[in-house]
XYZ file of C-alpha atoms in Angstrom:
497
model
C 37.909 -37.150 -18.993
C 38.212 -38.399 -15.503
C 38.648 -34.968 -14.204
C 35.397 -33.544 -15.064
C 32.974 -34.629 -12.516
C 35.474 -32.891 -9.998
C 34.433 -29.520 -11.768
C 32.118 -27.724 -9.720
C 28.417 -27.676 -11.616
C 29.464 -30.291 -14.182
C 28.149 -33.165 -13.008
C 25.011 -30.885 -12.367
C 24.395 -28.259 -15.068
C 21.043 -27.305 -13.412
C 22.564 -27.464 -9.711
C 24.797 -25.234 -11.593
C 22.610 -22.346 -12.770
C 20.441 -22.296 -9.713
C 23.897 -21.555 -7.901
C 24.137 -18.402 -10.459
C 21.014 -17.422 -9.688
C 21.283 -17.420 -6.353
C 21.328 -13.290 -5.047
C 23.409 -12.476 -2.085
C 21.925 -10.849 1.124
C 23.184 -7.351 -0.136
C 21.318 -7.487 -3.284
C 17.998 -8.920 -1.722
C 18.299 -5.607 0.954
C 19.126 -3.187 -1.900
C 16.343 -4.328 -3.637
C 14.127 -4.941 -0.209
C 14.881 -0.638 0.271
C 13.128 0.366 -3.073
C 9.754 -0.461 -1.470
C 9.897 1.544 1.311
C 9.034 5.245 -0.190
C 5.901 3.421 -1.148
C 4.610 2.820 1.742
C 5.857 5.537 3.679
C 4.245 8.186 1.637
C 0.803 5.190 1.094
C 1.003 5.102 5.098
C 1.548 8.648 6.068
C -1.305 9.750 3.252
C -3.943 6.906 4.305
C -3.843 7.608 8.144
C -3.671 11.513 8.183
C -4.819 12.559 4.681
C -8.682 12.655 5.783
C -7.815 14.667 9.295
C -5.474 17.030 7.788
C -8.247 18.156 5.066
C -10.762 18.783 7.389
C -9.348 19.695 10.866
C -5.591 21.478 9.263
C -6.952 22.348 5.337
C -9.629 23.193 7.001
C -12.066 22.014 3.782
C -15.633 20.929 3.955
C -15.986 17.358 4.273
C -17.773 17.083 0.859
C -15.160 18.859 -1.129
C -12.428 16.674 0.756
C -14.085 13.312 -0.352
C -14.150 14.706 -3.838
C -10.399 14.598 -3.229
C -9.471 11.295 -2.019
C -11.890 9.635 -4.340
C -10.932 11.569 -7.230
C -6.902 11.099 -6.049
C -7.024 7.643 -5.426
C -9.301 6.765 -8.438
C -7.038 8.383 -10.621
C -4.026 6.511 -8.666
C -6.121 3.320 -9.688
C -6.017 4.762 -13.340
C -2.677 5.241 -14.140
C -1.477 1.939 -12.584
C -2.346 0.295 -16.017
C -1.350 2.926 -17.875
C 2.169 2.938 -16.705
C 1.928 -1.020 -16.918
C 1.274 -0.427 -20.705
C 4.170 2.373 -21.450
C 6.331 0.137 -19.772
C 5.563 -2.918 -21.712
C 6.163 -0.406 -24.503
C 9.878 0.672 -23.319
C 12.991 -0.497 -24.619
C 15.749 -2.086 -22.432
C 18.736 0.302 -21.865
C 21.877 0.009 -20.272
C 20.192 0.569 -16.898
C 17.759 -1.654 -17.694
C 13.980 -1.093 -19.093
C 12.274 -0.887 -15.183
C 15.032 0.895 -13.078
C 14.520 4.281 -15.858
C 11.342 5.162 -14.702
C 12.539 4.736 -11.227
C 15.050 7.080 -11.190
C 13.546 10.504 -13.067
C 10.066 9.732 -11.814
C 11.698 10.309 -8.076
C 12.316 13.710 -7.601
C 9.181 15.209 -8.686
C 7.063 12.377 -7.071
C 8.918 14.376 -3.587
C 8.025 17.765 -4.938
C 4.779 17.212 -5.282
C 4.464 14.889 -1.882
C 5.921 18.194 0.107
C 3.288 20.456 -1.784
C 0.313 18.133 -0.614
C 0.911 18.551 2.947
C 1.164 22.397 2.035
C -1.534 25.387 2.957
C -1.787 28.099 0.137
C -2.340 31.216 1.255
C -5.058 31.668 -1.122
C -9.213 32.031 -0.661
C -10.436 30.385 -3.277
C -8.892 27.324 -5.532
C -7.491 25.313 -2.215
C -9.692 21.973 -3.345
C -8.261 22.401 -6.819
C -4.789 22.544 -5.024
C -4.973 19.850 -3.288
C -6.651 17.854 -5.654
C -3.905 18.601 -8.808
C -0.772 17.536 -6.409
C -2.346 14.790 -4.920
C -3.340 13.536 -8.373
C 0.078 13.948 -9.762
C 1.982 12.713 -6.890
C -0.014 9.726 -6.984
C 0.913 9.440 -10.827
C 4.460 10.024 -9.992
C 4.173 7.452 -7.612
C 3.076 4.919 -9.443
C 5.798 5.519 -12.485
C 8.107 4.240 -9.200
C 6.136 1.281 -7.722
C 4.748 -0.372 -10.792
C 8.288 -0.959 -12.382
C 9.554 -1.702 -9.017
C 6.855 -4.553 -8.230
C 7.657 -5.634 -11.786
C 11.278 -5.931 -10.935
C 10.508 -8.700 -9.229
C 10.499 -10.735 -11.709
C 14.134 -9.544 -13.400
C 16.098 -10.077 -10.301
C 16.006 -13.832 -10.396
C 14.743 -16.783 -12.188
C 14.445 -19.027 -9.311
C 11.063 -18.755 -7.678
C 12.601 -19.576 -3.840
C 14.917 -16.527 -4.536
C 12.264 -14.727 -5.913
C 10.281 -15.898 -2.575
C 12.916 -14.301 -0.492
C 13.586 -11.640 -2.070
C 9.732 -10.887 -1.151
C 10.087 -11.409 2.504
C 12.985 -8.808 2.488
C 10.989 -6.388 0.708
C 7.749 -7.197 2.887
C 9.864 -6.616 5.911
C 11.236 -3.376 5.003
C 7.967 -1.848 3.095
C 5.962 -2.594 6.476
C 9.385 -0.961 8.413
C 8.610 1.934 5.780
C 4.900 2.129 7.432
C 6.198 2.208 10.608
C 8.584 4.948 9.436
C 5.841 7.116 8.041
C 3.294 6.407 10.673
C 6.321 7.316 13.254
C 7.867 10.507 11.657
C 4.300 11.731 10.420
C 2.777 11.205 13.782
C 5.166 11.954 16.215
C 6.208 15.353 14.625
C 1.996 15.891 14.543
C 1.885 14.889 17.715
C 3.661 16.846 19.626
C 2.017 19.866 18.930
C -1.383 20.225 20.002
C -3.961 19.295 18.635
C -6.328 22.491 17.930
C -10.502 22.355 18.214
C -13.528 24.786 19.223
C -15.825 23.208 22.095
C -19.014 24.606 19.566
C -19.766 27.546 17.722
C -22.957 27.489 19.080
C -22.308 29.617 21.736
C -19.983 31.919 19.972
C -23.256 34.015 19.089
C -25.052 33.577 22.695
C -24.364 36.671 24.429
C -21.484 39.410 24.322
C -19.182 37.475 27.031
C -19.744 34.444 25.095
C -18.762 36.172 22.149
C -15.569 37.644 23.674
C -14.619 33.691 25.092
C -14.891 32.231 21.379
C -12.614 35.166 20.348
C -10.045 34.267 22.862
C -10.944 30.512 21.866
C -10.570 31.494 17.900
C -7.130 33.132 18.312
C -5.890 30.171 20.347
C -7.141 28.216 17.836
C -5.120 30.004 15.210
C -1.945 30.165 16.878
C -2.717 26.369 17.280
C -3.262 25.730 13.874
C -0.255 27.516 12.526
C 2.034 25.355 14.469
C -0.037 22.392 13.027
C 1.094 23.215 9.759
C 4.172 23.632 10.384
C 4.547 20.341 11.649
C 2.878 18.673 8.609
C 5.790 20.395 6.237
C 8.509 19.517 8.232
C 7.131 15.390 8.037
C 6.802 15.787 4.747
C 10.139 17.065 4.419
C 11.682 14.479 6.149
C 9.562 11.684 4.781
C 10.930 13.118 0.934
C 14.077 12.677 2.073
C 13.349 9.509 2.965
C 12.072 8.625 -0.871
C 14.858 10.206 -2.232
C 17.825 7.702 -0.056
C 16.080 4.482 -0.877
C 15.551 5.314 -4.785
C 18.731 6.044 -4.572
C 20.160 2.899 -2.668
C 17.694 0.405 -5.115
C 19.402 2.131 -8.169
C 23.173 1.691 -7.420
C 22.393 -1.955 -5.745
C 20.264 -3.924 -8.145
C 20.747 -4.642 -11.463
C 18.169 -5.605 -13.643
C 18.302 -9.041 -15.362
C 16.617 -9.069 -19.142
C 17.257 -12.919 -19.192
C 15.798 -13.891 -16.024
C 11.970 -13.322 -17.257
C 12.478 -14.985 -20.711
C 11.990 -18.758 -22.086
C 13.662 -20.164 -24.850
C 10.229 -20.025 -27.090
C 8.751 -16.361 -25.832
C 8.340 -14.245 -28.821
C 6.499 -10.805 -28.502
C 2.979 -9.973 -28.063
C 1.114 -7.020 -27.964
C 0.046 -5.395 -25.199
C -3.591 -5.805 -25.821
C -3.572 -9.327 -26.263
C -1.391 -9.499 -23.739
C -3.833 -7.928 -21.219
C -6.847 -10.235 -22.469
C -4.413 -13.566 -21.726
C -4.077 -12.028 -18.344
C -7.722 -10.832 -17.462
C -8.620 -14.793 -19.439
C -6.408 -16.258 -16.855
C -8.763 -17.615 -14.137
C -6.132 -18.095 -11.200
C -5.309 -14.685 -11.358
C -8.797 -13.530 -11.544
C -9.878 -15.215 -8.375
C -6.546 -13.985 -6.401
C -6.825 -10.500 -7.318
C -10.235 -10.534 -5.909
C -9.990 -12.608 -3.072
C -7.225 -10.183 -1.512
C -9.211 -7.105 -3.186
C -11.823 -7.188 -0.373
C -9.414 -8.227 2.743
C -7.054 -5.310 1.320
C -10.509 -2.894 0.767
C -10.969 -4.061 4.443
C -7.818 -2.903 6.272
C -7.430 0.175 3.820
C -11.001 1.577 5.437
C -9.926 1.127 8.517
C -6.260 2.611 7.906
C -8.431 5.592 6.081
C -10.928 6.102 9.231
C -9.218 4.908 12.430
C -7.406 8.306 13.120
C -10.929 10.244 13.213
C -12.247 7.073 15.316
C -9.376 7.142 17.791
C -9.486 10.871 18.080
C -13.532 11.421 18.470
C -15.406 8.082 18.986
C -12.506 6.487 21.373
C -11.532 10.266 22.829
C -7.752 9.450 22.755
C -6.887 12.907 20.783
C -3.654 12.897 22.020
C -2.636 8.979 21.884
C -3.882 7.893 18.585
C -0.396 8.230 16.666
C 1.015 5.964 19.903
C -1.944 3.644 18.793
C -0.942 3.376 14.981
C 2.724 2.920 15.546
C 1.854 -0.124 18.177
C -0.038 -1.141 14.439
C 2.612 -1.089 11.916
C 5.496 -2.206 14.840
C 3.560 -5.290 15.433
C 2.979 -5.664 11.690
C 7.031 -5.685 11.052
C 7.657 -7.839 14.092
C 5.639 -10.351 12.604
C 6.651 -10.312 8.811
C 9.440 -12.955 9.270
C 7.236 -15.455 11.111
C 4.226 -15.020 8.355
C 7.085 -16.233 5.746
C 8.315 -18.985 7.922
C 4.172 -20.016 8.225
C 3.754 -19.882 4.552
C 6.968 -21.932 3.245
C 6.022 -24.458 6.113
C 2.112 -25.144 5.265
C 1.357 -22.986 2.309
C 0.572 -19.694 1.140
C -3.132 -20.323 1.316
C -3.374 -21.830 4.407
C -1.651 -18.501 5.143
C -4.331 -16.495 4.134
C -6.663 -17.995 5.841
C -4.495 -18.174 9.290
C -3.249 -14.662 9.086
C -6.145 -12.500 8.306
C -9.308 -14.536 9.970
C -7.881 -13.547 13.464
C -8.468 -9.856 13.152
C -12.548 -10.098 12.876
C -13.242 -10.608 16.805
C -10.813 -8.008 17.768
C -12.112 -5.362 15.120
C -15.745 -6.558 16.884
C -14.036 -5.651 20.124
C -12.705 -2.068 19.795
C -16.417 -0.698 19.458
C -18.351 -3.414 21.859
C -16.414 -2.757 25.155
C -16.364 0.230 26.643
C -14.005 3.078 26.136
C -10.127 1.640 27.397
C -7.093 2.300 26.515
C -5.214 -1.203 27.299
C -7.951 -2.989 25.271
C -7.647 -0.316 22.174
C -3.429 -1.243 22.378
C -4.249 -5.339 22.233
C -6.505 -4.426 19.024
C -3.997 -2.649 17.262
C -0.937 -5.549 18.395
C -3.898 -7.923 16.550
C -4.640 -5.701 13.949
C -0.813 -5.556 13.534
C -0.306 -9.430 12.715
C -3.406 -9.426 10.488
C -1.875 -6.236 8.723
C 1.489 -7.924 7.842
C -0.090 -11.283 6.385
C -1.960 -8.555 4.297
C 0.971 -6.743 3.280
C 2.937 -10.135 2.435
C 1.143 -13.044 0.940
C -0.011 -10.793 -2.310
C 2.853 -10.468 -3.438
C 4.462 -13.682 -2.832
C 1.627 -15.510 -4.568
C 1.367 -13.246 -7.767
C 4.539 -14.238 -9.121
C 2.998 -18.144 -8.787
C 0.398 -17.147 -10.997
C 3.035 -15.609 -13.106
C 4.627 -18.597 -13.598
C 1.390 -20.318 -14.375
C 0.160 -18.298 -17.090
C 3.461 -18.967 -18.836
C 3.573 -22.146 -18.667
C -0.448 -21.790 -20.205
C 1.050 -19.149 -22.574
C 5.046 -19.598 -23.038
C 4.615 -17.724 -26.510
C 3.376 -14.439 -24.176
C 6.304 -12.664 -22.861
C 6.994 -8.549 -21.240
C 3.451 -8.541 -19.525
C 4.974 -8.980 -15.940
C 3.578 -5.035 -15.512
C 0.128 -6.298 -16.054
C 0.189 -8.741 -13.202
C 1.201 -6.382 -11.216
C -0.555 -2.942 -12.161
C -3.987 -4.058 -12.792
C -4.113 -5.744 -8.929
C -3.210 -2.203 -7.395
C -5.174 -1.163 -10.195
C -8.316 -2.582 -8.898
C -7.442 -2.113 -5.194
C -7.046 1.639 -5.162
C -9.714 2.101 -7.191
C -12.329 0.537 -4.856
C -10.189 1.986 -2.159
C -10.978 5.464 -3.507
C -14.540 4.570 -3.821
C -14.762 3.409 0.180
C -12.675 6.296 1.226
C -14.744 8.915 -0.442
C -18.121 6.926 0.317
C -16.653 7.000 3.676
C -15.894 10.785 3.915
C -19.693 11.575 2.532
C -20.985 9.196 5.049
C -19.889 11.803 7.867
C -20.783 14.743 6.132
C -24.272 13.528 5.837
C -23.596 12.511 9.541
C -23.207 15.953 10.845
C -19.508 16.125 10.972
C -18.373 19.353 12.586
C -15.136 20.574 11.292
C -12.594 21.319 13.772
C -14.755 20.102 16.249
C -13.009 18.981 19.676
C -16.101 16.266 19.714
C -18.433 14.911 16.993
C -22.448 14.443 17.137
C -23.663 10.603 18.201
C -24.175 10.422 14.792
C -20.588 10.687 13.775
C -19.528 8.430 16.596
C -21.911 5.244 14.891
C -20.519 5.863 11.357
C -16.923 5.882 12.682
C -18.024 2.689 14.354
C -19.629 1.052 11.079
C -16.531 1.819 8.844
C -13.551 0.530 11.069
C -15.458 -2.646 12.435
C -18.549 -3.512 10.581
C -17.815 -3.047 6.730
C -14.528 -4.287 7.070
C -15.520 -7.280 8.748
C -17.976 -8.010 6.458
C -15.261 -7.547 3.664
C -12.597 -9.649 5.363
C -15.265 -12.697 5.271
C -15.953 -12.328 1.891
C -12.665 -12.486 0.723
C -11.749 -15.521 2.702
C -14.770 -17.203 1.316
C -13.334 -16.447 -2.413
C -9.873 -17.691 -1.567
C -11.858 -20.916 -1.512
C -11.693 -20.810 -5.019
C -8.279 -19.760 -5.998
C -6.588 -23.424 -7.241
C -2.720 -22.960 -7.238
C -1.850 -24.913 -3.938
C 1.852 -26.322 -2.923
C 1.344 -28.980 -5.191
C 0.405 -27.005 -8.095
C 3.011 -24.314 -7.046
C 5.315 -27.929 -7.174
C 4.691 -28.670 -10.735
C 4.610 -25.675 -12.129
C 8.492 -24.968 -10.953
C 9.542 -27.940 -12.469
C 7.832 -27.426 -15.427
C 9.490 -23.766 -16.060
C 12.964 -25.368 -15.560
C 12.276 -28.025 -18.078
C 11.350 -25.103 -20.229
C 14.190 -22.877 -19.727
């Protein structure tokens, strides 16, 4: 009939159905939202976690590394494990991710407020903290590892897919700048308690009566300290509980959108030996493991370095908002660099810059102006950090089914097992890191720390990550999907679809 090719999408069929798939700006925010509890809880627990056990908590810095490694090694574990259940659960009305999304949320806020919480107890306050850590982080993860998943349900297209990242990258480094903002403003604006040195507590009777008046001070100090922990918390669970919310009612889930005409089921064992088999994947996950590893010791030290090697007790929650702020600011240019030269040359570009200036913080002397230009540097680094994983997993998503279009459902896998392995070695650092000042001679609620201290502050947020950022620029060497790889392998899914 003549009249056909004036039909919209006839002449085109696949002009057509990339026009369906296309998601509207509304969506892409809605969906953007769900990653911010994430990171405001990650960012709120990796910068003030290790000074609130030992200078609020109060706990010996051996028991408090037993924590964070244990916590964070257990996060590690259950990232597969929810990756398998979920490969396991049916689709529903709502969908098969967006279940686990919704009931996991308001204990995962629960237990977040009960972290940041002192029992009034004398004995079992490591086992306290260590249980609700643990389970928030489990809790947690039955949120982020169906909502990283989702990814690949809300679109079939990759360049929606693509933006739909960007959105999400924008807002989950907004969501650190939230938590690093509400956690340590409300912190900061109470004062920050510390005893000049027990030492001369016990050196005469006057000195005696001066660490009493010190002590009680201290207390009245401390107690508003607390305080001020709880009521972040409080307001960061709220937080969690408006953007679950939000993601819920504005994205729906689409079963059709991960599926080729041949995929037929496969277990989730064989499923997870495809993936681990799949070289391009292997040599991402690790290239971004140790420039990840990198910025997560520094995110885990750098409030103990600000606060005793750099003396700016009172400015370093200024200095870690100028971080994430400058880390959000620069999220939309990162995806402007990588659709205009490439996702690896991205790497490369965006993370390199941040070794001189991490060599710089501990080289020059003590100044506040030069600490501000290191975090605005370590900002831009952070956000090609935060970004680029994510955009490139779902290329090597894409690859392994067009290597394996009989495997279908193991999206989770991708996904889990690369936070999987990053958290876990995270845990390790953080808790090697927290032993290394113990055996340094770190003096709880100390208003300084010995020389000691000071160099192994210095060695964790310059020289090991440093050392980890270069190796993990010298793996991305290896990783082989380029734009002309990412190229074929696009036109290749729509021929199979």
């Amino acid at each position: 009939s003549p009249s056909l090719p004036s039909r919209p999408g006839a002449a085109d069929p696949a002009a057509f159905q990339e026009c369906r798939e296309r998601l509207s700006v509304c969506s892409k925010l809605c969906y953007a939202v769900g990653g911010a509890p994430y990171q405001t809880t990650g960012c709120a627990l990796g910068f003030f976690l290790q000074i609130y056990l030992l200078d609020v908590a109060q706990l010996d810095p051996f028991y408090a590394s037993i924590i964070l490694f244990v916590g964070r090694a257990w996060d590690a574990i259950t990232d597969p494990l929810v990756g398998f259940f979920i490969s396991k659960t049916p689709w529903t009305r709502f969908g098969r991710l967006m279940p686990w999304i919704i009931f996991s949320t308001p204990f995962a806020v629960i237990s977040y407020f009960l972290i940041w919480f002192v029992p009034d107890i004398s004995r079992g306050q490591v086992m306290w903290y260590l249980v609700f850590y643990c389970l928030f982080q489990t809790l947690v993860t039955c949120f982020h590892v169906p909502y990283s998943a989702l990814t690949m349900f809300i679109s079939r297209e990759q360049s929606e897919r693509d933006s739909a990242t960007a959105y999400r990258m924008t807002v989950e480094v907004l969501g650190t700048v939230l938590g690093t903002a509400i956690q340590g403003q409300i912190v900061g604006k109470v004062v920050t308690p510390c005893i000049q040195s027990p030492v001369f507590v016990s050196e005469s009777n006057t000195s005696a009566s001066m660490g009493d008046v010190n002590m009680t001070h201290y207390t009245g100090s401390l107690t508003d300290m607390r305080n001020a922990y709880m009521v972040a918390a409080g307001v960061i669970g709220g937080l969690y509980i408006l953007c679950a919310v939000i993601l819920s009612v504005g994205v729906r889930e689409k079963r059709e959108s991960s599926e080729l005409q041949s995929d037929e089921p496969v277990s989730f064992f064989r499923g997870l030996k495809l993936v681990m088999n799949h070289g391009a994947y292997i040599k991402l996950i690790t290239g971004f493991l140790f420039t990840s590893l990198a910025f997560m010791l520094l995110e885990g030290n750098f409030a103990l370095f600000c606060t005793y090697t750099l003396g700016f007790r009172n400015e370093f929650q200024n200095i870690l908002l100028v971080i994430m702020l400058s880390a959000t600011l620069t999220i939309p240019f990162w995806q402007w660099f990588l659709t205009r030269f490439g996702k690896k040359t991205a790497v490369y570009v965006g993370i390199a810059p941040a070794i001189p200036f991490l060599i710089l913080v501990v080289l020059l002397p003590r100044n506040l102006v030069v600490t501000y230009i290191v975090a605005v540097a370590a900002g831009i680094s952070v956000a090609a950090t935060f970004l680029l994983p994510w955009s490139m997993l779902p290329d090597v998503v894409d690859d392994f089914k067009l290597q394996h279009p009989e495997s279908r459902g193991h999206e989770a896998i991708f996904f889990s097992f690369y936070v999987f392995f990053t958290k876990f070695t995270s845990g390790v650092s953080l808790g090697i890191s927290t032993l290394s000042l113990d055996f340094a001679g770190y003096q709880t609620r100390g208003c300084s720390q010995p020389n000691e201290v000071n160099f192994t502050l210095k060695m964790l947020v310059s020289a090991v990550p440093v050392g980890l950022i270069l190796l993990g620029l010298l793996l991305f060497n290896l990783y082989p999907i380029n734009e002309e790889k990412r190229r074929e392998n696009k036109k290749a899914l729509q021929d199979l679809r």
